[in-house]
Coordinates of C-alpha atoms and ligand atoms in Angstrom, one line a residue:
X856 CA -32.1 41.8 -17.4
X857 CA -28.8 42.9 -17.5
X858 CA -26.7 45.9 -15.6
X859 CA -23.4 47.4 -14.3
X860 CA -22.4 49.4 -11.2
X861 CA -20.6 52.4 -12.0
X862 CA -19.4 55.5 -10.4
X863 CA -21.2 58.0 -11.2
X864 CA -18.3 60.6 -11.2
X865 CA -15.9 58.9 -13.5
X866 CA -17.5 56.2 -14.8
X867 CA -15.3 53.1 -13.2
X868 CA -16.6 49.6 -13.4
X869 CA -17.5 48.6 -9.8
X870 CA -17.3 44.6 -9.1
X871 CA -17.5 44.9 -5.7
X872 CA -21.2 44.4 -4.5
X873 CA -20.3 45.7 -1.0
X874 CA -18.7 49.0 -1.6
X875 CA -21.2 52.2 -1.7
X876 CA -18.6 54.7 -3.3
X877 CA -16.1 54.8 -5.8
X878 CA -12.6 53.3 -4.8
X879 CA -10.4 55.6 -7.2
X880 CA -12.9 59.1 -6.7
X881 CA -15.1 58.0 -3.9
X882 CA -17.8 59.0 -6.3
X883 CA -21.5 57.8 -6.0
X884 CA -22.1 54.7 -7.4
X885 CA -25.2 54.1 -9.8
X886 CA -26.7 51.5 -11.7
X887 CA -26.7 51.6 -15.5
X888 CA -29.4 48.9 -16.9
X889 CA -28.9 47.4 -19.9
X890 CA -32.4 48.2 -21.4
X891 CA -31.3 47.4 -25.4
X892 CA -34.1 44.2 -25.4
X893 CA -37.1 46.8 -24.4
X894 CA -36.3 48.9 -28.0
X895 CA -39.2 49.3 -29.8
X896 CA -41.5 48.0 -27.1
X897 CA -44.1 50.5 -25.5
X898 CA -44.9 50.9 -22.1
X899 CA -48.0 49.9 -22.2
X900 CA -47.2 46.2 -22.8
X901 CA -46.2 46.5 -19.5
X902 CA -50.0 47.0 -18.0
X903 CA -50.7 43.2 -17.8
X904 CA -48.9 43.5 -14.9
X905 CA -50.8 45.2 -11.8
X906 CA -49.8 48.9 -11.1
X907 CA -46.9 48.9 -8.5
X908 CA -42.8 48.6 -8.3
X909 CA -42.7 45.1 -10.2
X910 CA -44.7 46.3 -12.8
X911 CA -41.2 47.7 -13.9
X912 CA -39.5 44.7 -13.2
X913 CA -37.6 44.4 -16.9
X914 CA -36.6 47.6 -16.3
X915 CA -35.5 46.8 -12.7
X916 CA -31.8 44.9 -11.7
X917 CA -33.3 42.5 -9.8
X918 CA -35.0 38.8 -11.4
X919 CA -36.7 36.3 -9.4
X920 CA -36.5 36.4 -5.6
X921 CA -37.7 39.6 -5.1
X922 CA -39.4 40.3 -1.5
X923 CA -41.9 42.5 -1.9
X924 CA -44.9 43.7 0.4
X925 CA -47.0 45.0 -2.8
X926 CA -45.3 48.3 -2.7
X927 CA -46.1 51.2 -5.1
X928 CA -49.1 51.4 -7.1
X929 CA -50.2 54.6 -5.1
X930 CA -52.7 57.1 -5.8
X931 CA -52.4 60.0 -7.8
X932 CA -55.2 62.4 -6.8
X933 CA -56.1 65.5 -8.8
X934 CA -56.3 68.3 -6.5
X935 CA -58.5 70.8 -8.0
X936 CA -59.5 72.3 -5.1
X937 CA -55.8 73.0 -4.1
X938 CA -55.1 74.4 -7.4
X939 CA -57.4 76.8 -7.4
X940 CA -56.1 77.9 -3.9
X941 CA -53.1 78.3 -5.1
X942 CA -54.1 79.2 -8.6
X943 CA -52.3 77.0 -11.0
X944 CA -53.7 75.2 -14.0
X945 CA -53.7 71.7 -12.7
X946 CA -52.0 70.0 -9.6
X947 CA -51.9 66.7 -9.0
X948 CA -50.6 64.9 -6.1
X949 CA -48.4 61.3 -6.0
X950 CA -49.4 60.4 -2.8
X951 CA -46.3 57.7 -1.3
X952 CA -48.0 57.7 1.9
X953 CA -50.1 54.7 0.7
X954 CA -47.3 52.0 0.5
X955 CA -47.2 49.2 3.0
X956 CA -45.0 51.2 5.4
X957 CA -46.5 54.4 4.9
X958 CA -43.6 56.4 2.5
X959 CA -42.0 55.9 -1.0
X960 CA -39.1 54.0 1.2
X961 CA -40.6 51.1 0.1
X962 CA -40.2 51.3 -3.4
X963 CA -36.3 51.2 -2.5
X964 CA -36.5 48.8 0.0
X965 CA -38.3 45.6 -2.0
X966 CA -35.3 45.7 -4.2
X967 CA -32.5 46.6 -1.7
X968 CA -33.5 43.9 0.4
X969 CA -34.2 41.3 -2.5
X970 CA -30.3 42.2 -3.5
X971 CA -29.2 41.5 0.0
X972 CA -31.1 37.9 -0.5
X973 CA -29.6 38.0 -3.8
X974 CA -26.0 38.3 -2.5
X975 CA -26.3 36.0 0.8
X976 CA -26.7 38.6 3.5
X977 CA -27.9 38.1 7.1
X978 CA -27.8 41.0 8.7
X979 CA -29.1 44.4 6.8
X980 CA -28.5 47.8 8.5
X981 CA -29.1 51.7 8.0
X982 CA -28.8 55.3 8.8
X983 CA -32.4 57.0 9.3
X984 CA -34.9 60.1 10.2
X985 CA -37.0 57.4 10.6
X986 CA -38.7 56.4 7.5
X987 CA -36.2 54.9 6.0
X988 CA -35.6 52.4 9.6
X989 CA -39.7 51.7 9.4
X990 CA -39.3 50.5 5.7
X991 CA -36.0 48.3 6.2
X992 CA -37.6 46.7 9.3
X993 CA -40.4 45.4 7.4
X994 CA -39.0 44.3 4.4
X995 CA -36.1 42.6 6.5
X996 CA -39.0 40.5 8.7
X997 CA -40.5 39.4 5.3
X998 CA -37.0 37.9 4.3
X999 CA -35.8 36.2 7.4
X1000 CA -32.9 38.8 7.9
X1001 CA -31.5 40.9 10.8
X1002 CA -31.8 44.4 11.1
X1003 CA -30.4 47.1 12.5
X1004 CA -31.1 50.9 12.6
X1005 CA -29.2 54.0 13.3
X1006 CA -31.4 57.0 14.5
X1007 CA -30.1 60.4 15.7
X1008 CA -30.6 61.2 19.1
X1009 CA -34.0 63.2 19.3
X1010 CA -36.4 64.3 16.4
X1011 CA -37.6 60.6 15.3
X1012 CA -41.0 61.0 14.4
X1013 CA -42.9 59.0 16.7
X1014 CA -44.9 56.8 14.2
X1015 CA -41.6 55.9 12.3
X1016 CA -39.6 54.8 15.4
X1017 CA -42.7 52.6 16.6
X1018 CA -42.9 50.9 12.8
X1019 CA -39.0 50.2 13.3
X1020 CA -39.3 48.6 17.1
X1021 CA -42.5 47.0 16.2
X1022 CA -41.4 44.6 13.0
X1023 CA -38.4 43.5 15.4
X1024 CA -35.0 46.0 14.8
X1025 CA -32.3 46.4 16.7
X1026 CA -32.9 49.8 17.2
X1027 CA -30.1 52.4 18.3
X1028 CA -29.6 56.1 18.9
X1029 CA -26.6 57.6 18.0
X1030 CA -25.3 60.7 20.2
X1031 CA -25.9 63.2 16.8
X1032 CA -27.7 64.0 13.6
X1033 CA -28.5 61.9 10.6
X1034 CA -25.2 62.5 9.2
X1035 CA -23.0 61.4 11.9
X1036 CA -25.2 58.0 12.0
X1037 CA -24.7 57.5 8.0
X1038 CA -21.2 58.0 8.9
X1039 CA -21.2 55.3 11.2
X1040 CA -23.7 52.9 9.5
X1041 CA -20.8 53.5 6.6
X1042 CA -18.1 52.5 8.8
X1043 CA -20.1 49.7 10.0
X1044 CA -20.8 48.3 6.5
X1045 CA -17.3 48.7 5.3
X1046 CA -16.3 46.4 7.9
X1047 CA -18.6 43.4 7.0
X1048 CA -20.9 44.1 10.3
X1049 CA -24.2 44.4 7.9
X1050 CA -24.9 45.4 4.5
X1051 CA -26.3 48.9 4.0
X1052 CA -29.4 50.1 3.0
X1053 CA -29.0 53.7 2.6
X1054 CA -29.6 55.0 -0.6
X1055 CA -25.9 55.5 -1.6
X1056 CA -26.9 52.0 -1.7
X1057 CA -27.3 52.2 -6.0
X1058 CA -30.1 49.3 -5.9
X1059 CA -32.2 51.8 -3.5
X1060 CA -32.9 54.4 -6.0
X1061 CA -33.4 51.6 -8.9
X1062 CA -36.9 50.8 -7.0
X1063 CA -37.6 54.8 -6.5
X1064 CA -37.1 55.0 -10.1
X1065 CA -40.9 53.3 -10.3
X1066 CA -42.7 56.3 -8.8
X1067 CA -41.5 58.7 -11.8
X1068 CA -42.9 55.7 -14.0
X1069 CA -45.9 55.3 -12.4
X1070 CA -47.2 59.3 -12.7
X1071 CA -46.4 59.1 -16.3
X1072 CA -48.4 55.6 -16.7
X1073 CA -51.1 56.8 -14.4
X1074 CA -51.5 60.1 -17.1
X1075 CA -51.9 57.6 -19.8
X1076 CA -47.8 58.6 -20.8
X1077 CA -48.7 62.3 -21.1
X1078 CA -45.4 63.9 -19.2
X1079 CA -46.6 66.5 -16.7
X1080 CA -44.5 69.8 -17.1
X1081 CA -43.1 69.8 -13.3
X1082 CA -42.7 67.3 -11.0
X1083 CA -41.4 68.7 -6.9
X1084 CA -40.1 66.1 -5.0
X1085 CA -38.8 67.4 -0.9
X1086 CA -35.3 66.6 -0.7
X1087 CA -33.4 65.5 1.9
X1088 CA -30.4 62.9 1.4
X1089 CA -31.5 64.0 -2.2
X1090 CA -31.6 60.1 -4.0
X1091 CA -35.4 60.2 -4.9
X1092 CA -35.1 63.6 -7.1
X1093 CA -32.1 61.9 -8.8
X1094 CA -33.8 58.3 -9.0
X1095 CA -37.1 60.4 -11.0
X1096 CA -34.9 61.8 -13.0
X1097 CA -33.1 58.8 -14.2
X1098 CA -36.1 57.1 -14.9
X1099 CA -37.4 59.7 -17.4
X1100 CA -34.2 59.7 -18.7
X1101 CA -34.6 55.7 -19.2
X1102 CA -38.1 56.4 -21.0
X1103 CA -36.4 59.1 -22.8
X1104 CA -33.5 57.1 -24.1
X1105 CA -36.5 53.9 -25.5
X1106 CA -38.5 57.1 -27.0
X1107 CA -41.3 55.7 -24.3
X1108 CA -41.8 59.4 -23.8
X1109 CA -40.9 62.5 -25.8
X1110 CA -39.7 65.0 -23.4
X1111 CA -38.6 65.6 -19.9
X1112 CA -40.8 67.4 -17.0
X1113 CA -38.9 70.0 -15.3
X1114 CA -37.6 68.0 -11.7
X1115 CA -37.8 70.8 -9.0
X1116 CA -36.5 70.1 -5.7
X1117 CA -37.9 71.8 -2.1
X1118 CA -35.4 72.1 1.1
X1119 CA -36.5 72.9 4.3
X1120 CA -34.8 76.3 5.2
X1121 CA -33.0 75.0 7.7
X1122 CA -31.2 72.8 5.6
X1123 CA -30.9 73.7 2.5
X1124 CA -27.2 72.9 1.1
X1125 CA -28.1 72.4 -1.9
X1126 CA -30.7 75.5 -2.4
X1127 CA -27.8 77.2 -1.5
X1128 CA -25.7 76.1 -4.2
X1129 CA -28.2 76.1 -6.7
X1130 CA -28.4 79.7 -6.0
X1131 CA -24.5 80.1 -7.1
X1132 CA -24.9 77.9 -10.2
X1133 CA -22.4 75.4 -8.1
X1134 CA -22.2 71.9 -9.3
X1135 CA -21.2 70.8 -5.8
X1136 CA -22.2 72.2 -2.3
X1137 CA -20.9 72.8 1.0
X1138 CA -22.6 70.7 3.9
X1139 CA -25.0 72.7 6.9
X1140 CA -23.5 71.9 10.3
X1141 CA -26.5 71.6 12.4
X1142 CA -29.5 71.2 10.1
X1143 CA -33.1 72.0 11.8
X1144 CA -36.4 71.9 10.5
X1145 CA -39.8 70.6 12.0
X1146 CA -39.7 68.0 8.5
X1147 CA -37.3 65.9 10.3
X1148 CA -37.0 63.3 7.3
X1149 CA -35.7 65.8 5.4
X1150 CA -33.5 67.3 8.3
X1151 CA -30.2 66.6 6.6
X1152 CA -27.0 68.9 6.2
X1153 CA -24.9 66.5 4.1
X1154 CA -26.9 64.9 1.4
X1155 CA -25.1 61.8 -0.3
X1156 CA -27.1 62.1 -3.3
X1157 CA -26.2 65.7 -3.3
X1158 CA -24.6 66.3 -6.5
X1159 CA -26.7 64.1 -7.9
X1160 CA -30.4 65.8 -7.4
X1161 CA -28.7 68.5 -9.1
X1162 CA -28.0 67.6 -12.1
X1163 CA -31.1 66.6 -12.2
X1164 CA -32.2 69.7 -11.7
X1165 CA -29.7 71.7 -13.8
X1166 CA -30.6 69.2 -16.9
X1167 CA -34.5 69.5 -17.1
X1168 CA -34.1 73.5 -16.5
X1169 CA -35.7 73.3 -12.9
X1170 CA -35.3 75.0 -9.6
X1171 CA -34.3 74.2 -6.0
X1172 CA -35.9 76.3 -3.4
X1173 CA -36.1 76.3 0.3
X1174 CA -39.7 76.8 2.4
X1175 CA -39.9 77.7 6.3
X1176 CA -41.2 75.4 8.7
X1177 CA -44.3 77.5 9.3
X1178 CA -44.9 77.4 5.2
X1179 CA -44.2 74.0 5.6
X1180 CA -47.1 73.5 8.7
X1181 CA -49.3 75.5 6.2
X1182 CA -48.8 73.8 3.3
X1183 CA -49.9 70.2 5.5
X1184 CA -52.7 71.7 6.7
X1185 CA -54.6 73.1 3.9
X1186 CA -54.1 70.2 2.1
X1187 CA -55.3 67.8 4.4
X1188 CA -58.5 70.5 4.7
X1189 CA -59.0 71.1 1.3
X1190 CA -58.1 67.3 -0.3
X1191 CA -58.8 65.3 2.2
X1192 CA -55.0 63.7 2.2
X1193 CA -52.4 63.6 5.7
X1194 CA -48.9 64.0 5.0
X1195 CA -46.3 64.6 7.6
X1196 CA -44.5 67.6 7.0
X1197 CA -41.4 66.6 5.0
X1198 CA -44.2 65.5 2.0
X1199 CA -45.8 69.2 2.3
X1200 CA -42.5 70.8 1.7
X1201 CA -43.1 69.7 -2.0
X1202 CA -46.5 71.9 -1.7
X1203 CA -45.6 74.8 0.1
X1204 CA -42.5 75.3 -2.0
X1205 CA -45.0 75.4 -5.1
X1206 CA -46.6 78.0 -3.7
X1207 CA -43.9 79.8 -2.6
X1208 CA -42.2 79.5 -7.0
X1209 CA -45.5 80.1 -8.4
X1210 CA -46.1 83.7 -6.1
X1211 CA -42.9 84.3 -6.5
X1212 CA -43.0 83.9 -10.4
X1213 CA -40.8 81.1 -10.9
X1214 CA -43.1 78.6 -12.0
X1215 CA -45.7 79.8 -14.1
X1216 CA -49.4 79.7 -13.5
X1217 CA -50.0 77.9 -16.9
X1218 CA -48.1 74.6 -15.8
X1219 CA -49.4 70.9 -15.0
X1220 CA -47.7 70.1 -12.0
X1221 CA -47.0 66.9 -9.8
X1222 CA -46.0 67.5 -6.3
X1223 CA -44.6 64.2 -4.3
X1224 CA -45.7 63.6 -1.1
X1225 CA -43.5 61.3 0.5
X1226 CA -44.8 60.1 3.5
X1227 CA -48.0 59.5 5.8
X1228 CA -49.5 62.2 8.5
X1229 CA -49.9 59.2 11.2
X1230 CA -45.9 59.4 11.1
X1231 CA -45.5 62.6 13.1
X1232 CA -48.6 62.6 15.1
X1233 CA -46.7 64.8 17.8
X1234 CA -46.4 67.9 14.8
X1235 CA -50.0 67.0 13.9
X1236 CA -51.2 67.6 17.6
X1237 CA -49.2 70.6 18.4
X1238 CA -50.2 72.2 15.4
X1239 CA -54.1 71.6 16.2
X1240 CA -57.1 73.0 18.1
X1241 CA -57.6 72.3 21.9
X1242 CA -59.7 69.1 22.3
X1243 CA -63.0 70.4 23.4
X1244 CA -64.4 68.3 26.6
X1245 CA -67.8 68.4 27.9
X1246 CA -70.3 66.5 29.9
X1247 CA -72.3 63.4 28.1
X1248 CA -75.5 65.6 27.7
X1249 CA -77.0 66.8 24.4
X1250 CA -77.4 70.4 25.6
X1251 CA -73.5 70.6 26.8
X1252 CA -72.3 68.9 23.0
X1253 CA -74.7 72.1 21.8
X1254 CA -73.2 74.5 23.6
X1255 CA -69.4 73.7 22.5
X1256 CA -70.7 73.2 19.4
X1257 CA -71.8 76.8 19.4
X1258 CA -68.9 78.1 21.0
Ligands
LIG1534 C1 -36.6 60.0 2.9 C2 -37.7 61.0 2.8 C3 -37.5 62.2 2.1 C4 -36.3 62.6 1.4 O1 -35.9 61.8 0.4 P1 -34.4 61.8 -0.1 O2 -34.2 60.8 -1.1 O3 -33.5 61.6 1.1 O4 -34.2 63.2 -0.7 C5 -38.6 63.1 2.1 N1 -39.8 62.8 2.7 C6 -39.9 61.7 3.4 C7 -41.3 61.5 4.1 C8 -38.9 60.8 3.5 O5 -39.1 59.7 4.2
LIG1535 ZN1 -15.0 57.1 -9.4

């Protein structure tokens, strides 16, 4: 196992472990894995491992040490009845909302926090909606570390801000939005206070990589033709992508799906500048949407998710929060499956491209749903039904029954 850190803009050699941008460009960094001893292997010699993030681990920067929870290894259901709702040839849903913590976090966090062990560091810290503060807290109580979270003020998810007090984080509201607490978790980091765990962080989206492995490996390494992730701070896209790009590059598969990326209309950035052809994008002041884990106006990975989407010949579209509530809802009632809302942005904005033409009827399709229904039970509630109360009598259960 061998790797650099780069920038991903122009390509300098970072030695630094601490920094999370480019010191000449402030680019994004990214890790580039050596991956020349895995030539001529398959990806099936990898199965005598149990499906899940280490399954990849040769493929992963990280070598013994790692602290994991058993993360990954998450269903992938076929949704047939969905599908036919929405009338496409097959969809199938990865389903991150059965990792330890409840979202595809995890799959960053076992190797960001086995490279803070790696590199010495007692105190780990991030910049969250939420899900991102619930996975860190866990993963840094399984090593031994500190931990400290930065929320914005208001619009934490109940579920995710109970993970992140319960496994023992310092837990802080900042007076903003997600982007002024990345600021600050930045600032923080920069000046040795904690190491960061954000996904600039380029060991974070090494571990996402794993979920773009694991559809392909779960279809028996058939590529599906699409794969929608929601995007927020906009690392998992670009982490799926570079991991088919990985597979690409061994000839472990033999073309690309087409990575499609879902904003919530009230902040969308990046759907913007997709709509102009842009390469870059200009940030949303004062983001809003009900899918507060993807309730971000300056995305770091920005640039980044898309390329990914420019290269595989995909789309970026935005969905309203009522499509979005929709979206949740028939999915839970026709599948079975809870998924807070940021996840159903990835469904809703399916059905949005395929009525509107832009994905076509005839395609396999894997949506990404990110993260668990019990982490917003608040939108679940006030999206429901009244509770119906009665008297303990058979005849008064009969009656509301009827009614
Ligand atoms: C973090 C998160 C996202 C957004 O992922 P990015 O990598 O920031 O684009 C989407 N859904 C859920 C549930 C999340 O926790
Ligand atoms: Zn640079």
């Amino acid at each position: 196992m061998s790797y650099k850190v780069r920038c991903w803009e122009c390509g300098r050699e970072i030695e630094n472990p601490l920094l999370d941008a480019c010191p000449s460009c402030n680019g994004n960094l990214t890790v580039e894995m050596d991956l020349s001893h895995l030539k001529g292997t398959s990806p099936r010699d990898l199965r005598s491992r149990p499906l899940g993030v280490w399954r990849y681990q040769d493929l992963l920067p990280i070598g013994s040490g790692q602290v994991t929870l058993q993360e990954g290894g998450t269903p992938l259901y076929d949704c047939d009845r969905l599908a036919d709702e929405y009338g496409v040839r097959q969809l199938m849903v990865k389903f991150e909302g059965a990792n330890p913590t409840g979202s595809f976090k995890d799959r960053g966090m076992t190797v960001g926090v086995s490279r803070a062990v790696e590199l010495g560091c007692k105190v780990v810290g991030c910049a969250s909606t939420g899900n991102t503060s619930a996975s860190l807290a866990a993963y840094a109580a399984k090593a031994g570390l500190k931990c400290v979270v930065l929320l914005p003020s208001g619009k934490v998810a109940l579920g995710k801000l109970a993970q992140a007090m319960f496994f023992g984080a310092k837990v802080i509201t900042v007076n903003g939005n997600f982007d002024d607490a990345l600021r600050v978790v930045r600032e923080l980091s920069h000046s040795g206070d904690l190491y960061m765990l954000n996904s600039v962080n380029p060991f974070r989206p090494e571990g996402q990589k794993t979920l773009c492995y694991e559809i392909v490996d779960q279809m028996d390494f058939q590529v599906p033709d699409r794969i929608i992730y929601p995007v927020g701070n906009a690392a998992n896209i670009w982490a799926g992508y570079k991991a088919l790009k990985e597979w690409e590059e061994l000839g472990w598969i033999d073309k690309m799906p087409i990575f499609t990326g879902v904003q919530a209309g009230g902040s969308a950035p990046l759907v913007n500048s997709f709509a102009h052809g842009q390469e870059d994008f200009r940030p949303v002041k004062d983001p809003e949407t009900v899918a507060t884990a993807i309730r971000i106006g300056n995305p770091a990975s920005g640039k980044k998710a898309l390329k990914a989407v420019y290269d595989t010949g995909g789309v970026m579209t935005a969905v309203s929060d009522r499509e979005i509530i929709e979206a949740q809802f028939l999915f839970g009632r026709k599948e079975g499956v809870g998924v807070e809302p940021a996840s159903a942005a990835s469904l809703a904005g399916l059905k949005r491209l395929l009525d509107e033409g832009k994905v076509s009827r005839r395609e396999r399709v894997v949506c990404v749903c990110t993260g668990h229904v019990l982490k917003d039970p608040d939108t679940v509630m006030a999206n429901c039904g009244q509770l119906i109360k009665t008297e303990a009598t058979a005849e008064a259960v009969r009656q509301a029954i009827k009614n």
